[in-house]
XYZ file of C-alpha atoms in Angstrom:
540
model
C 11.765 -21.956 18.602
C 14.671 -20.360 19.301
C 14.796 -16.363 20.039
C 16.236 -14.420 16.966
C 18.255 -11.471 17.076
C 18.411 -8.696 14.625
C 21.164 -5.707 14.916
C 20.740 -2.286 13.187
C 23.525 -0.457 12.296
C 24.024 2.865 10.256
C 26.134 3.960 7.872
C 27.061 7.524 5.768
C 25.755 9.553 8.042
C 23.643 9.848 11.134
C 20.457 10.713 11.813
C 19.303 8.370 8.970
C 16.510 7.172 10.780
C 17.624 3.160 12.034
C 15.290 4.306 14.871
C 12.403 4.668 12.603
C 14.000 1.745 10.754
C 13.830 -0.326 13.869
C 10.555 0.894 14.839
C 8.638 -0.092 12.222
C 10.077 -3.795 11.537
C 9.044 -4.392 15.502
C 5.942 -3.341 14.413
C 5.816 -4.953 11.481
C 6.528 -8.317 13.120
C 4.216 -7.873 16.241
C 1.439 -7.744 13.458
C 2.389 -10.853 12.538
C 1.644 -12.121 15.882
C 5.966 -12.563 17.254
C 6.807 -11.290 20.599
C 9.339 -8.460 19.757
C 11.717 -6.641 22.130
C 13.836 -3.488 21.066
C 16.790 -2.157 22.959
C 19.221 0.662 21.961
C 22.886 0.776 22.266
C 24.146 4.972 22.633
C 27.937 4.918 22.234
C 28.097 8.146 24.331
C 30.027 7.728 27.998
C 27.279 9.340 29.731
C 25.877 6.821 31.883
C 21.871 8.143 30.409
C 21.615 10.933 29.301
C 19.197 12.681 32.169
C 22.047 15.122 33.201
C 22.330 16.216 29.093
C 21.556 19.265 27.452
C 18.220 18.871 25.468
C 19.753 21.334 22.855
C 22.557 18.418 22.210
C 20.362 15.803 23.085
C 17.043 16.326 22.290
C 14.492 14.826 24.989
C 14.960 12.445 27.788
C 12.124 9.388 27.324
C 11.473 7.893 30.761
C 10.045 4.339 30.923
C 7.703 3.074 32.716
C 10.387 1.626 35.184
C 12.356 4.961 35.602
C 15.040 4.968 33.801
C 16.628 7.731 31.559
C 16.728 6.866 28.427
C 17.523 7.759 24.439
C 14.220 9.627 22.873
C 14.162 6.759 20.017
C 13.141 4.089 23.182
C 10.042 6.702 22.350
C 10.085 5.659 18.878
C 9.676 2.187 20.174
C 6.931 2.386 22.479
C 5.208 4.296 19.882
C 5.352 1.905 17.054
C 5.191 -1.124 18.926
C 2.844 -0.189 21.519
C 4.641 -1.883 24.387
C 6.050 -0.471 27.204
C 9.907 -0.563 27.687
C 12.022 -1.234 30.154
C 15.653 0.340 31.409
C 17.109 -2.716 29.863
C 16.439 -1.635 26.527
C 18.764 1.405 26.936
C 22.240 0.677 26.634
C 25.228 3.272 27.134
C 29.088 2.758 26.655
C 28.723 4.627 30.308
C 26.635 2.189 31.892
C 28.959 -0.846 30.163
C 32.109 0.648 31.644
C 30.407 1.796 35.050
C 28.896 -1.901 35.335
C 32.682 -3.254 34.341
C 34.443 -0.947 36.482
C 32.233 -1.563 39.636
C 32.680 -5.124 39.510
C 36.772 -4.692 39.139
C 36.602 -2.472 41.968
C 34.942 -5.541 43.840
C 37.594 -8.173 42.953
C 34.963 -9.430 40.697
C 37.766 -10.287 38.283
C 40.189 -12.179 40.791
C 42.715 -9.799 40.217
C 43.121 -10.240 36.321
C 43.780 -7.431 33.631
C 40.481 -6.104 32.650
C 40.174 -5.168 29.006
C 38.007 -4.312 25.822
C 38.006 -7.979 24.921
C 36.910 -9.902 26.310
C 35.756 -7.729 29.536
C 33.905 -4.884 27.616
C 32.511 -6.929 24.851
C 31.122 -9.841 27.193
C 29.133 -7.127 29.020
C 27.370 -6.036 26.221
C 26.733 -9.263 25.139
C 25.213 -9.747 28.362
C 22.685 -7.010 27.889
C 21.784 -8.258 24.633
C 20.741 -11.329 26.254
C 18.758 -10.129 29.158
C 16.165 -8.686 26.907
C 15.580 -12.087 25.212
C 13.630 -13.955 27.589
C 9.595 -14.407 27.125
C 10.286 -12.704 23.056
C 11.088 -14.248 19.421
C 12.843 -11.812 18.166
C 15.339 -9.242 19.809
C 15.766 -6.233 17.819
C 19.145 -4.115 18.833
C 20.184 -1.011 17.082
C 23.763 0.935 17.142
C 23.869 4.344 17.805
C 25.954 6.441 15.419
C 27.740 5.108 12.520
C 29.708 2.890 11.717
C 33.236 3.884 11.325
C 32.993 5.895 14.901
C 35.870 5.339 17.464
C 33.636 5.478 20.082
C 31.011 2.393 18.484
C 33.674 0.059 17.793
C 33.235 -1.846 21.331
C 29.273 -2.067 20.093
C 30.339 -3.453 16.656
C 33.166 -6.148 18.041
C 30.592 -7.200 20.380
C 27.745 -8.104 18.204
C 30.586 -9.437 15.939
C 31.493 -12.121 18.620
C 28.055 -12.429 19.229
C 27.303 -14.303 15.600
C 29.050 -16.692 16.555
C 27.566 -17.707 19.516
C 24.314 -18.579 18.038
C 22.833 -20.372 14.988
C 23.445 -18.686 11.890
C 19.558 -18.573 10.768
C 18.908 -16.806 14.518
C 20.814 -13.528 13.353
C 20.644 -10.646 10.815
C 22.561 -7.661 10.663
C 20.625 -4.725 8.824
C 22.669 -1.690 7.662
C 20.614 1.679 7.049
C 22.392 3.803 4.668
C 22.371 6.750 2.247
C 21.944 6.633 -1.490
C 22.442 10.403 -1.639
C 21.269 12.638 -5.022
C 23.363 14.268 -6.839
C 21.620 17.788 -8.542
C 24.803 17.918 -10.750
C 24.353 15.289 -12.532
C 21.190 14.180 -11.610
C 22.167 10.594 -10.141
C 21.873 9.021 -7.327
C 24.948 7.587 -5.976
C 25.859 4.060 -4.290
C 29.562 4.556 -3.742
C 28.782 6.040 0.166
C 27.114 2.877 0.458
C 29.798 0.406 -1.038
C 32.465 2.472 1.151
C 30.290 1.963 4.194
C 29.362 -1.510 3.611
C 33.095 -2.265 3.210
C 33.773 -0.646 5.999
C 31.147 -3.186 8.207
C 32.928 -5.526 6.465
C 36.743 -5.348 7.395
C 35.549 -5.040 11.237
C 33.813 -8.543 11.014
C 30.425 -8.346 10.054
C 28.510 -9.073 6.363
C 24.963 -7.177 6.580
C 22.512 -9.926 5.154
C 20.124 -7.198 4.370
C 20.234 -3.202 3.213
C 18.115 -0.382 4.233
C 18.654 2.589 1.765
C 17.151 6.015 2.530
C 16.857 8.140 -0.763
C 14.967 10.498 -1.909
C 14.057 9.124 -5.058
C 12.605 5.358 -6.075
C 16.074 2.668 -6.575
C 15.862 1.237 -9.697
C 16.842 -2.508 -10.493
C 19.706 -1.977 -11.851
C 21.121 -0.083 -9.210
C 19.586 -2.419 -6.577
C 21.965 -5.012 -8.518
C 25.049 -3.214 -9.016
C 24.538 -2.608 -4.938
C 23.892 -6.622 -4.832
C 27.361 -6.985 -6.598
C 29.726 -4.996 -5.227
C 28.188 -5.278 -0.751
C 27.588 -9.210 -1.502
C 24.061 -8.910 -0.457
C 21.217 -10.513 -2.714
C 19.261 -7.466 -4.732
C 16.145 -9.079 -3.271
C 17.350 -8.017 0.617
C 17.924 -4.015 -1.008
C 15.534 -2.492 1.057
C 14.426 1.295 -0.676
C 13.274 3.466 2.381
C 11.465 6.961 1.160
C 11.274 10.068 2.614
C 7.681 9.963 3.980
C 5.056 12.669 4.907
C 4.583 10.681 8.730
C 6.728 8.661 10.588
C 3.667 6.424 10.869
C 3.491 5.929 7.227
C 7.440 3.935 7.178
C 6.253 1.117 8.344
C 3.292 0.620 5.622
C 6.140 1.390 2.749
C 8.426 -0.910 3.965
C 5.570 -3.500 4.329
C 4.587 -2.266 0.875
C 9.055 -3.506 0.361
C 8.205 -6.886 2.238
C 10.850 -5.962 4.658
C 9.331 -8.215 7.126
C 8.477 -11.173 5.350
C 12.383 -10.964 4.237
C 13.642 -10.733 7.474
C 11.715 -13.797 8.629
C 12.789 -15.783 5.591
C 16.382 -14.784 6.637
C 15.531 -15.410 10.390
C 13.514 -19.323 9.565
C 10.672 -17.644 10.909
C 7.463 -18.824 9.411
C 5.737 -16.697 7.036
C 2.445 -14.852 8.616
C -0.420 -13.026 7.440
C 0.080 -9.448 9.309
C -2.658 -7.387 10.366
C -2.034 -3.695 10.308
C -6.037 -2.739 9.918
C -5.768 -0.569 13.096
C -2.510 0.983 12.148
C -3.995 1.446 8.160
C -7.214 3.149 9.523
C -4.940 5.556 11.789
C -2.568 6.784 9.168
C -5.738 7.446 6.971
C -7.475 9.370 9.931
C -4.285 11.366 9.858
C -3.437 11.638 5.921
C -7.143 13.140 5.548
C -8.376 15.540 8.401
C -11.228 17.328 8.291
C -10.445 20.433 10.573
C -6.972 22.164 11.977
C -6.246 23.684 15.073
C -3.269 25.825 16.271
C -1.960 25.310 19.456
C 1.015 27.254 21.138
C 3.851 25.277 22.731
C 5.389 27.308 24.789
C 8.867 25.696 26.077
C 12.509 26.864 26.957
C 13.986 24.427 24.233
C 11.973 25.351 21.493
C 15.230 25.934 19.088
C 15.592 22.010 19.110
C 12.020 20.636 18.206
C 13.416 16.905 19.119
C 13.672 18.924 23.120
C 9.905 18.050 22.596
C 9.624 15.237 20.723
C 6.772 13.150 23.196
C 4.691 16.238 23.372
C 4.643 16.551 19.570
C 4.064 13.409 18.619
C 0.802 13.055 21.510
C -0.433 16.488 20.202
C -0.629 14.487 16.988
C -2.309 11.502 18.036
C -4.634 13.598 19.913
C -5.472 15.556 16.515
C -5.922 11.890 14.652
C -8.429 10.641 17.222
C -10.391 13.711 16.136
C -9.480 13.912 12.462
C -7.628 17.336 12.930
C -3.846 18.451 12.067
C -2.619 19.782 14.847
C -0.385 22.975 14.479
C 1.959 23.843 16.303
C 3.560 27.670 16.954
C 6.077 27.321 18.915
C 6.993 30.235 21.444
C 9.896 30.573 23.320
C 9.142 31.187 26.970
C 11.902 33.924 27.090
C 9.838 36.203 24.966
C 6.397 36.303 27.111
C 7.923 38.542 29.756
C 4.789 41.024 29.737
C 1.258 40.769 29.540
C 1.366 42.064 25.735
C 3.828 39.852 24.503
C 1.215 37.047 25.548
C -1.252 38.651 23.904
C 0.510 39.375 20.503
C 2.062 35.818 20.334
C -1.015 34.036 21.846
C -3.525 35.778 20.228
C -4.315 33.430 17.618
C -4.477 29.799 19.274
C -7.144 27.494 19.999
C -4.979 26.067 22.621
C -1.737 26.646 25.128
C 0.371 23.833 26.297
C 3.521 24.635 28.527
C 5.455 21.349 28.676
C 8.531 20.182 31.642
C 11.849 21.749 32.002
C 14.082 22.325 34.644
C 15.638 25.615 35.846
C 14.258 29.115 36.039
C 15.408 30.874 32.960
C 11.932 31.313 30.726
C 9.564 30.472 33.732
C 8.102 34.237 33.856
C 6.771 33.555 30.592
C 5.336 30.618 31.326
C 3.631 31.855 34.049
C 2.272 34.726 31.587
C 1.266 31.814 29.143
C -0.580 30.501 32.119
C -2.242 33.532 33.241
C -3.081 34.624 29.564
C -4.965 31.033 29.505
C -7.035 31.380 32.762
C -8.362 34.734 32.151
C -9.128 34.485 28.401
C -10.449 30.833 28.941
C -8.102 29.404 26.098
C -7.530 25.380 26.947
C -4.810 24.723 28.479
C -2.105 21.798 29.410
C 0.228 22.057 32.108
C 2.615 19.432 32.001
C 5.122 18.836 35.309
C 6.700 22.843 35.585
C 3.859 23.427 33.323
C 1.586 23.046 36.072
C 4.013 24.441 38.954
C 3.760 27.450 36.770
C 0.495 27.505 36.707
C -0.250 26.821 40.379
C 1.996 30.097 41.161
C 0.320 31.873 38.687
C -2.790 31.645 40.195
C -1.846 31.634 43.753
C 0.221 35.532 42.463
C -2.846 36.473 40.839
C -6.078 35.345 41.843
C -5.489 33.998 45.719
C -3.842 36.779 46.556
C -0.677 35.220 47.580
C 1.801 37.894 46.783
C 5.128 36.958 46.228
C 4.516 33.299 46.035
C 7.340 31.095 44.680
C 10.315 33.238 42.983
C 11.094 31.491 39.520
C 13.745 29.801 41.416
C 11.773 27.682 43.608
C 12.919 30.171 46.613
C 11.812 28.010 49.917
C 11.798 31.395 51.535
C 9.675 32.769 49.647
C 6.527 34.118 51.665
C 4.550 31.435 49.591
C 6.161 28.381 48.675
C 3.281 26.648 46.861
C 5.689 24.688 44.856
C 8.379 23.142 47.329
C 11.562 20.415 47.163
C 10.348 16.693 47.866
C 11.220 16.069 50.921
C 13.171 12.840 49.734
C 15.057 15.651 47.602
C 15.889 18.106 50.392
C 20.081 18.109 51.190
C 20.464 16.370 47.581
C 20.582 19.211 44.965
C 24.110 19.750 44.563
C 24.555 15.908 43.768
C 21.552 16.052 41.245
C 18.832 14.438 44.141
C 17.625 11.358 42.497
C 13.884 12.556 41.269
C 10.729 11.140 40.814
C 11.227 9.092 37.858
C 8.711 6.545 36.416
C 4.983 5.468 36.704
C 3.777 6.444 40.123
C -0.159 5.733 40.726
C -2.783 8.672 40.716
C -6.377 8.316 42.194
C -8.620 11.129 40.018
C -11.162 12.748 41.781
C -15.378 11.973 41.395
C -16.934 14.836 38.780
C -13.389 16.135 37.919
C -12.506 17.698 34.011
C -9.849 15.322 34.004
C -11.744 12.454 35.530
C -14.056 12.277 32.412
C -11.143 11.606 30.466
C -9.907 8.483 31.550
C -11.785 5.535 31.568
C -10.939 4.642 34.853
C -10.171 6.536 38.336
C -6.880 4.924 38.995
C -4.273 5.736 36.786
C -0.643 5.142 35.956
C 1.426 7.738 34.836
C 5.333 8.855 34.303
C 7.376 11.413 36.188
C 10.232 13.312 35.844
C 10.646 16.257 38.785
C 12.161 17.185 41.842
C 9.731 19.734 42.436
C 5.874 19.081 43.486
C 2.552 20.639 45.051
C 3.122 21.829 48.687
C -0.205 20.558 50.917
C 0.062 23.296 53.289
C -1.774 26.227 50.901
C -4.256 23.596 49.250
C -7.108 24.760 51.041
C -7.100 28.028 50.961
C -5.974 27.698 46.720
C -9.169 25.504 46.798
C -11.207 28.756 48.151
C -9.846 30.639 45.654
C -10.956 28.055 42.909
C -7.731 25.690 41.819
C -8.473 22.223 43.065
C -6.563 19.092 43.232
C -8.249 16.678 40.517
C -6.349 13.650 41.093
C -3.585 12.600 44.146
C -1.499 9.656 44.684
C -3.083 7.715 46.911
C 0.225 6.543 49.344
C 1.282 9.926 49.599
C -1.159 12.373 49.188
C 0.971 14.151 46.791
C -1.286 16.375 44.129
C -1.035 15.122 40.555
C -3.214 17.575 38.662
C -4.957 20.236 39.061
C -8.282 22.382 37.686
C -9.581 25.619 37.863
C -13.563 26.663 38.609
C -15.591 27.855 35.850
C -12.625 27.241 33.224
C -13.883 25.536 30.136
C -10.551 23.677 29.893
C -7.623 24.656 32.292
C -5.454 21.372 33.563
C -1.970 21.133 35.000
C -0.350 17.631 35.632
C 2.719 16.970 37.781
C 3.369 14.068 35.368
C 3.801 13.601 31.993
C 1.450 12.157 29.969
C 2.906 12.330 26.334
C 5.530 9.322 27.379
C 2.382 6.665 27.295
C 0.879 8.242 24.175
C 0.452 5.822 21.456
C -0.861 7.106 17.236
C -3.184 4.302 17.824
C -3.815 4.969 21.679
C -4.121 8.605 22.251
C -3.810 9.750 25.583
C -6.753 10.887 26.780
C -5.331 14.497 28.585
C -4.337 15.005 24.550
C -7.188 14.058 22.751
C -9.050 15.707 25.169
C -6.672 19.271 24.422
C -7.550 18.883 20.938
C -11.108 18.366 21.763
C -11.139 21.377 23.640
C -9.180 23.772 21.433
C -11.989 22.413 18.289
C -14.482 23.662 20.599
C -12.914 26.952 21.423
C -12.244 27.601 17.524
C -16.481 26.900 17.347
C -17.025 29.589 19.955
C -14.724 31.799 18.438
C -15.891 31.519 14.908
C -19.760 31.837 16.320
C -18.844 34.956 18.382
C -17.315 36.362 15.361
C -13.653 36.719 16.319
């Protein structure tokens, strides 16, 4: 059988949700038992978008391979519980850079490189790469369609139908059938306009996805039938739903999959989605609720956290518990009683990456606020660093230790520059980026979490655990729970006589799955049930 390739593009407006969209029919199909890869294509000219703002980008998902990628690759992993590669992140940067380079080489014997064919066959090329070893290929668009900056995107997958069987493509458009309070309609001319406009570049969507807030009749899944030539029975109605995780039961609920394969040749299959049924019921219906703070520097733009949300979840489902979060902004914990007013009423802290110093003194109060009222708490990546200095400030007596800058001359540097990074800082460095082994120690917190001792995890820092003070932080009573084994470089940390007190150098919400909870967050929400049991016993 032939490999199939579906494209997702979006229309009306952005932020629809072809992510979600996309998500969900790769799971849909790997419950049918088809080998499924997803890619995205981000129109941006950023070449990834590791050197972005989180407030205009949201978060940066790193894969397993270490590359810097879109947070809907996230998405991906989440829903299809596979693990991703950098060749399913795609950037008009990286297109041009790749393009470019090989012009620069003589690569093109001295011809006139242009969009067409130049630009075009390179994406085409990176469509294909993901193809081998899968059934179907699922690519989706970034932005909408109409954008300047898309269009290369759009004429490529437009040549591209024509260089394979007709029944091994489908082009899905996600669109808007906004409400009108007025008059109390909803509305298909954004769609017609937008379908049209799909249309006159080159490409007739065999299928529509249309978010709404309210159920599509019939008649207006014909009238959309007549005037987008697409048959009423490939109208797709997508719902606003209480969890992400619910989409892809609705759509099933649509038989969006069993329509795509009928469009695609692909024979019909039984799907079974008994694991991902039983986990959307564990979270529809939980039995208890915990709080638990979030204390980051990007906390205006939730999406600047959008792993670490999403695992807190899945750690609350594999208990039956919603998960709250309060979100505190790091700038605000400057003293002691800020910590206390703001923290005062979790069952758990959790201070995630970020890069810079603005906001670290608060995380370090977060930290301390954590250790001495023996609240559980997460470090992840400068979530740990902060921790380590915290503790090496306060309870080693290492005065001074790290400024919030990372000062090497610090009298303390307990958090210091790789050494792979040193010289490198005004070009960016190049990181730690990826899964990196880590060997857990015998009898560690963390240790009973996983079921093994050798782990896998993801990184993202230039920063990391300096040797040189581990023994005498050891004396004090912060030990190193878990080390990578070629380099001796600490990976997590634990404090003595702490019911629940763990800092990571990596970051564990990146392999966290709603069916597959990672065990550092399930064990969090473990924790923070127990703490809310001590605290209601004690009476506070």
């Amino acid at each position: 059988m032939s490999t199939k390739y579906v494209f997702i593009t979006g229309g009306v407006a952005s932020s629809l949700g072809k992510g979600i969209t996309a998500a969900s029919l790769g799971r849909l199909l790997k419950a049918r038992g088809y080998r499924v890869a997803i890619q995205k294509f981000d129109p941006y000219l950023n070449v990834d978008p590791g050197t972005m703002n989180p407030y205009q980008h949201g978060e940066v998902f790193v894969t397993e391979d270490g590359a810097e990628t879109d947070l809907d690759l996230g998405h991906y992993e989440r829903f299809v519980d596979e693990n991703l590669t950098r060749f399913s992140s795609v950037t008009s940067g990286q297109v041009y850079f790749s393009v470019l380079k090989r012009e620069r080489a003589g690569g093109y014997q001295g011809g006139t490189v242009q969009i067409i064919p130049h630009i075009t066959d390179e994406i085409k090329q990176k469509i294909r790469r993901v193809a081998q070893g899968v059934d179907v290929v699922i690519t989706e668009i970034g932005g909408t369609v109409g954008d300047i900056e898309g269009q290369s995107f759009i004429e490529a997958i437009r040549q591209f139908q024509w260089e394979v069987a007709p029944e091994d493509r489908l082009f899905i458009h996600v669109t808007l059938i906004p409400y009108l309070k007025s008059s109390q309609e909803l509305k298909t001319k954004p769609t017609q306009h937008s379908v049209k406009e799909l249309q006159g570049m080159g490409i007739q969507p065999g299928m529509l996805v249309c978010r709404s807030d309210y159920p599509i009749p019939q008649d207006m899944r014909n009238k959309l039938a007549l005037f987008c030539n697409v048959p009423p029975h490939c109208i797709i109605q997508n719902l606003d739903a209480p969890s992400l995780y619910q989409v892809p039961l609705m759509l099933e609920k649509e038989r969006f999959a069993d329509k795509v394969c009928a469009l695609l040749g692909l024979p019909e299959r039984r799907p079974d989605l008994a694991d991902w049924e039983e986990m959307v019921e564990r979270f529809q219906n939980p039995q208890r609720q915990v709080t638990i703070a979030l204390v980051g520097k990007y906390i205006q733009l939730h999406d600047a956290y959008l792993s670490v949300v999403e695992a807190l979840s899945h750690g609350g489902i594999a208990h039956r518990a919603r998960v709250r979060i309060q979100w505190v902004a790091s700038d605000d914990l400057v003293e002691p009683e800020q910590a206390a007013a703001r923290l005062g009423d979790v069952q758990g802290i959790l201070v995630p990456g970020g890069f810079g110093g603005r906001g670290t003194e608060g995380m370090l109060e977060a930290a301390r606020y954590a250790r001495e009222r023996g609240v559980p708490y997460l470090g992840i990546c400068l979530g740990m660093q902060m921790a380590v200095i915290e503790f090496a400030r306060h309870v080693a007596g290492m005065e001074g230790a790290n400024s919030t800058e990372f000062d090497p001359n610090t009298p303390y540097p307990v958090i210091h520059l790789m050494e792979d990074q040193e010289g490198l800082q005004q070009t960016g460095g190049t990181m730690r980026l990826g899964g990196y082994g880590c060997r857990l120690e015998a009898g560690s917190l963390i240790g009973s979490l996983y079921p093994q001792a050798d782990i896998v995890e993801r990184h993202r820092h230039r920063y990391e655990f300096n040797n040189r003070y581990l023994d005498r932080l050891r004396e004090a009573g912060l030990r190193a729970a878990g080390r990578n084994p070629e380099r001796n470089l600490v990976e997590a940390v634990e404090l003595d006589g702490h019911p629940w007190f763990v800092g990571v150098q990596f970051h564990p919400e990146f392999k966290s799955r709603p069916n597959r909870p990672h065990p550092l967050f399930a064990g969090l929400v473990r924790a923070a049930l127990d703490y809310a049991d001590r605290q209601s016993r004690s009476g506070q």
